[in-house]
């Protein structure tokens, strides 16, 4: 146990025990036990008042809340303060349980709500210090105007909370109140700012890849790892921006002002060692490494690092992922078409962020309108908001529209730290830790105290695990490294741990009127780093644009692909020219405006091609892009539509969002169809692929069979060769001993089971694996096609076609077990189902409470790395793990003809009519009308609530 922990980590059963107590109480509240008071009044007491009048302290004038038939509100006020005060009030009406859980999570205080089972999670989040960073942002970085808006929003939330008991807020709060006398505290402005840290955490980039590569090094060679992380295919899949350059401290897009020079920056090398030794990156982007993993003692030497990174990965799996699992699925689609190629004559902009399916959805649709524009009332904006945060995150105002996708920049680095009793080693000196004590209050139990230790590379995340506390007694290091002493700790350097101005950027985006003001707002969008697309209605055909914002580190040595030595300043992040130490200057970040092709697509592909020379970007953004399967499909759909003078309509944009075409199916199906199969049952399944057009509709038997074959190809060729730390928890296999102990020497076979959480197990089947297989299928005798025999009916394989044939047989019998022997009844949707789970209790409560709070399943089409990205992890099954969390199409010619949809509904109350009233439409790919102008909103309004000043 680490010396700075006062108690060992509490196991998950403590959390479950408390949840069982809560759900028993909740069962009473929901009417399963004690009569009509709880069964009717107890449930409906928390439903929002949507008509009549309510007095709200602090308002200076009246605010109208106009809700349409789906409960989506449009707010009208005469001052900014009143507008955001009312937004806080309305968010709390519909979503306060969600808001309360989020703020406890971001501040590392879940144990106060759910008991001892959350202590380990809270300790990790306290170590990261999200709340402290949010407080520092509010105190030192945000503008006075933003602080005023945040305070007004908080006042609105608190006005709603005033005088309410648990059952007046939600059935979940009623359960907490009865079981532990829980009372929500007042909302604060910092609660809103801290939500941005959770957003940044879930979109943090390649941290999991960094861990995975290091763990792979315990079993695979560097050459094998490189095959599993191939370079981005720039020759096939276009980046977002092409042909721009950095010159004189500014980025100029293709077709912009002329200028010479190639800028400065780091290369993009990948070392041949473990990157824990010394590594140099050459100017051309190639690297050489001398890590200990290159020599004959590597297997034994990596055990310590393996232990600590495994424990860190396990810890990450336990952190609540509000936006979704951090893997290949976290992404999004967005694209914008110039008015030159639309039926409306002005731009069309589409966006659908791919996030974890949540109930309620992470998004809340809303309009914020000033009755009359003035210096005191500046907003006329509508779109998708986050409950708990003022402003609109994605949407449009009267002049511009904007969307976001995850840029995927590498903004995290893991540093090995050489620890001594008096501090940590840095450039041959011992520096003292910065320390702070944290007290974690535990509902129903004693408080726990931890000490957080921080180096100049960030907090020691390894302090939060008993396994990590022993840190690397045999970690791989080069001879130049210092004595390991008591071992190595692991520190996390992450851009979001430096105070920033993203909250300022949100309000500036909401007010932006043109591309320059949009770019000025984007410059302050520090974290998470997003691809921001733009459209406006100016001029004859409007304008379109793109900006890459965010803090992205400039590294010394190393490329962020592997953990690096924290004791050597050569690996530290370097200073940027704009005074923001360690970051690429914002003026040198890529952007584009009205490109000649007439459209811009962002779908997590490479932003630019990096390197030196003409058309290359001189800074390293990441080496772990999405591989462009979705983005290139969108490019191809657009090109096909505008070819020979064709134009794109709003409905065309919606159709593109629902495109189910599978790139990997198009590659592999012709090969699979040619394989000779002797078993009649497998041959009958193979015939399903004849004539299939590679689209994954919900009712498609061919899609069901192909995806099962794909899953089994991945398992046989890659999954069974992964170290147990990357394989699915509970997946067991016999392996030869590794010679590290008396009970498992090389002559003995041992039973080895996977340990990885279902959301992050590998191979996950994302478009990185598309690219891996695309490159390997050309080599029919690659060692990856080798698989050992398994019983009489599964002989060993040594070639591609042998492995494919075995995967086809395994898939046939897997689907027989899951869907029945009669393949005419098979369908992709029966395998590929979405169940929406209520936060906390709906996720881990007993079955009957999940039945009460959760909704579904829905049978879905789409799939992994398709435009309709209903993602699934091939290692763990076919269930949907991430989705287009919303969809929108903005019509810049006539904003009232824009369209939108949410995954669930406006309400977070389980029995409210608007809990999931948009989901079935969403599943079908349908969109709702999106009124914006006053007349359109009035026409759509079914309920009006007037909020009035106290005393009026």
mmCIF file of N, CA and C in Angstrom, residues 228-268:
data_model
loop_
_atom_site.group_PDB
_atom_site.id
_atom_site.type_symbol
_atom_site.label_atom_id
_atom_site.label_comp_id
_atom_site.label_asym_id
_atom_site.label_seq_id
_atom_site.Cartn_x
_atom_site.Cartn_y
_atom_site.Cartn_z
ATOM 1 N N UNK A 228 0.624 -2.894 -36.032
ATOM 2 C CA UNK A 228 -0.701 -2.691 -35.449
ATOM 3 C C UNK A 228 -1.049 -1.217 -35.300
ATOM 4 N N UNK A 229 -0.099 -0.333 -35.534
ATOM 5 C CA UNK A 229 -0.334 1.118 -35.538
ATOM 6 C C UNK A 229 0.258 1.699 -36.819
ATOM 7 N N UNK A 230 -0.329 1.382 -37.965
ATOM 8 C CA UNK A 230 0.242 1.824 -39.238
ATOM 9 C C UNK A 230 0.118 3.328 -39.402
ATOM 10 N N UNK A 231 0.934 3.912 -40.289
ATOM 11 C CA UNK A 231 0.833 5.352 -40.540
ATOM 12 C C UNK A 231 -0.474 5.702 -41.229
ATOM 13 N N UNK A 232 -0.854 6.956 -41.099
ATOM 14 C CA UNK A 232 -2.097 7.423 -41.722
ATOM 15 C C UNK A 232 -1.987 7.335 -43.251
ATOM 16 N N UNK A 233 -3.032 6.835 -43.923
ATOM 17 C CA UNK A 233 -2.966 6.659 -45.382
ATOM 18 C C UNK A 233 -3.298 7.945 -46.147
ATOM 19 N N UNK A 234 -2.367 8.890 -46.142
ATOM 20 C CA UNK A 234 -2.609 10.167 -46.814
ATOM 21 C C UNK A 234 -2.855 9.995 -48.319
ATOM 22 N N UNK A 235 -2.338 8.920 -48.894
ATOM 23 C CA UNK A 235 -2.520 8.710 -50.328
ATOM 24 C C UNK A 235 -3.948 8.313 -50.672
ATOM 25 N N UNK A 236 -4.717 7.885 -49.662
ATOM 26 C CA UNK A 236 -6.064 7.403 -49.931
ATOM 27 C C UNK A 236 -7.148 8.241 -49.245
ATOM 28 N N UNK A 237 -6.888 8.669 -48.026
ATOM 29 C CA UNK A 237 -7.891 9.397 -47.245
ATOM 30 C C UNK A 237 -7.422 10.829 -46.996
ATOM 31 N N UNK A 238 -8.167 11.780 -47.509
ATOM 32 C CA UNK A 238 -7.758 13.182 -47.467
ATOM 33 C C UNK A 238 -7.739 13.708 -46.035
ATOM 34 N N UNK A 239 -6.759 14.542 -45.703
ATOM 35 C CA UNK A 239 -6.827 15.271 -44.439
ATOM 36 C C UNK A 239 -7.869 16.382 -44.528
ATOM 37 N N UNK A 240 -8.123 17.034 -43.398
ATOM 38 C CA UNK A 240 -9.106 18.121 -43.388
ATOM 39 C C UNK A 240 -8.626 19.299 -44.220
ATOM 40 N N UNK A 241 -7.355 19.662 -44.021
ATOM 41 C CA UNK A 241 -6.782 20.837 -44.678
ATOM 42 C C UNK A 241 -5.631 20.362 -45.562
ATOM 43 N N UNK A 242 -5.573 20.854 -46.786
ATOM 44 C CA UNK A 242 -4.525 20.460 -47.719
ATOM 45 C C UNK A 242 -3.768 21.686 -48.215
ATOM 46 N N UNK A 243 -2.451 21.566 -48.226
ATOM 47 C CA UNK A 243 -1.634 22.545 -48.923
ATOM 48 C C UNK A 243 -1.325 23.837 -48.206
ATOM 49 N N UNK A 244 -1.692 23.976 -46.930
ATOM 50 C CA UNK A 244 -1.349 25.199 -46.216
ATOM 51 C C UNK A 244 0.093 25.195 -45.741
ATOM 52 N N UNK A 245 0.514 26.310 -45.132
ATOM 53 C CA UNK A 245 1.897 26.381 -44.657
ATOM 54 C C UNK A 245 2.013 27.387 -43.519
ATOM 55 N N UNK A 246 3.050 27.207 -42.707
ATOM 56 C CA UNK A 246 3.379 28.139 -41.636
ATOM 57 C C UNK A 246 4.502 29.037 -42.133
ATOM 58 N N UNK A 247 4.282 30.347 -42.030
ATOM 59 C CA UNK A 247 5.272 31.297 -42.523
ATOM 60 C C UNK A 247 5.202 32.553 -41.675
ATOM 61 N N UNK A 248 6.335 32.954 -41.140
ATOM 62 C CA UNK A 248 6.390 34.189 -40.372
ATOM 63 C C UNK A 248 5.512 34.175 -39.141
ATOM 64 N N UNK A 249 5.379 33.004 -38.496
ATOM 65 C CA UNK A 249 4.571 32.909 -37.287
ATOM 66 C C UNK A 249 3.084 32.820 -37.527
ATOM 67 N N UNK A 250 2.669 32.594 -38.783
ATOM 68 C CA UNK A 250 1.253 32.462 -39.088
ATOM 69 C C UNK A 250 1.022 31.283 -40.019
ATOM 70 N N UNK A 251 -0.135 30.658 -39.847
ATOM 71 C CA UNK A 251 -0.542 29.610 -40.778
ATOM 72 C C UNK A 251 -1.338 30.240 -41.909
ATOM 73 N N UNK A 252 -0.998 29.872 -43.134
ATOM 74 C CA UNK A 252 -1.715 30.355 -44.312
ATOM 75 C C UNK A 252 -2.290 29.161 -45.053
ATOM 76 N N UNK A 253 -3.617 29.130 -45.266
ATOM 77 C CA UNK A 253 -4.195 27.987 -45.984
ATOM 78 C C UNK A 253 -3.858 28.027 -47.458
ATOM 79 N N UNK A 254 -4.113 26.917 -48.117
ATOM 80 C CA UNK A 254 -3.875 26.837 -49.558
ATOM 81 C C UNK A 254 -4.679 27.922 -50.260
ATOM 82 N N UNK A 255 -4.021 28.633 -51.146
ATOM 83 C CA UNK A 255 -4.699 29.714 -51.846
ATOM 84 C C UNK A 255 -4.633 31.030 -51.104
ATOM 85 N N UNK A 256 -3.991 31.036 -49.911
ATOM 86 C CA UNK A 256 -3.862 32.263 -49.144
ATOM 87 C C UNK A 256 -2.662 33.063 -49.604
ATOM 88 N N UNK A 257 -2.245 34.004 -48.748
ATOM 89 C CA UNK A 257 -1.130 34.877 -49.097
ATOM 90 C C UNK A 257 0.137 34.067 -49.303
ATOM 91 N N UNK A 258 0.944 34.475 -50.274
ATOM 92 C CA UNK A 258 2.179 33.759 -50.567
ATOM 93 C C UNK A 258 3.196 34.011 -49.478
ATOM 94 N N UNK A 259 4.115 33.108 -49.365
ATOM 95 C CA UNK A 259 5.182 33.264 -48.369
ATOM 96 C C UNK A 259 6.060 32.046 -48.372
ATOM 97 N N UNK A 260 7.277 32.198 -47.888
ATOM 98 C CA UNK A 260 8.189 31.069 -47.872
ATOM 99 C C UNK A 260 8.411 30.547 -46.480
ATOM 100 N N UNK A 261 9.259 29.560 -46.370
ATOM 101 C CA UNK A 261 9.628 29.010 -45.071
ATOM 102 C C UNK A 261 8.783 27.811 -44.709
ATOM 103 N N UNK A 262 9.318 27.023 -43.813
ATOM 104 C CA UNK A 262 8.624 25.811 -43.408
ATOM 105 C C UNK A 262 8.299 25.800 -41.934
ATOM 106 N N UNK A 263 8.577 26.874 -41.202
ATOM 107 C CA UNK A 263 8.257 26.893 -39.772
ATOM 108 C C UNK A 263 9.224 26.038 -38.986
ATOM 109 N N UNK A 264 8.924 25.937 -37.703
ATOM 110 C CA UNK A 264 9.761 25.135 -36.828
ATOM 111 C C UNK A 264 8.896 24.194 -36.031
ATOM 112 N N UNK A 265 9.499 23.157 -35.532
ATOM 113 C CA UNK A 265 8.722 22.221 -34.707
ATOM 114 C C UNK A 265 9.437 20.908 -34.583
ATOM 115 N N UNK A 266 8.752 19.962 -33.945
ATOM 116 C CA UNK A 266 9.335 18.656 -33.721
ATOM 117 C C UNK A 266 8.928 17.710 -34.822
ATOM 118 N N UNK A 267 9.676 16.642 -34.964
ATOM 119 C CA UNK A 267 9.338 15.609 -35.935
ATOM 120 C C UNK A 267 8.284 14.687 -35.395
ATOM 121 N N UNK A 268 8.017 13.620 -36.155
ATOM 122 C CA UNK A 268 6.955 12.703 -35.775
ATOM 123 C C UNK A 268 7.486 11.283 -35.640
#
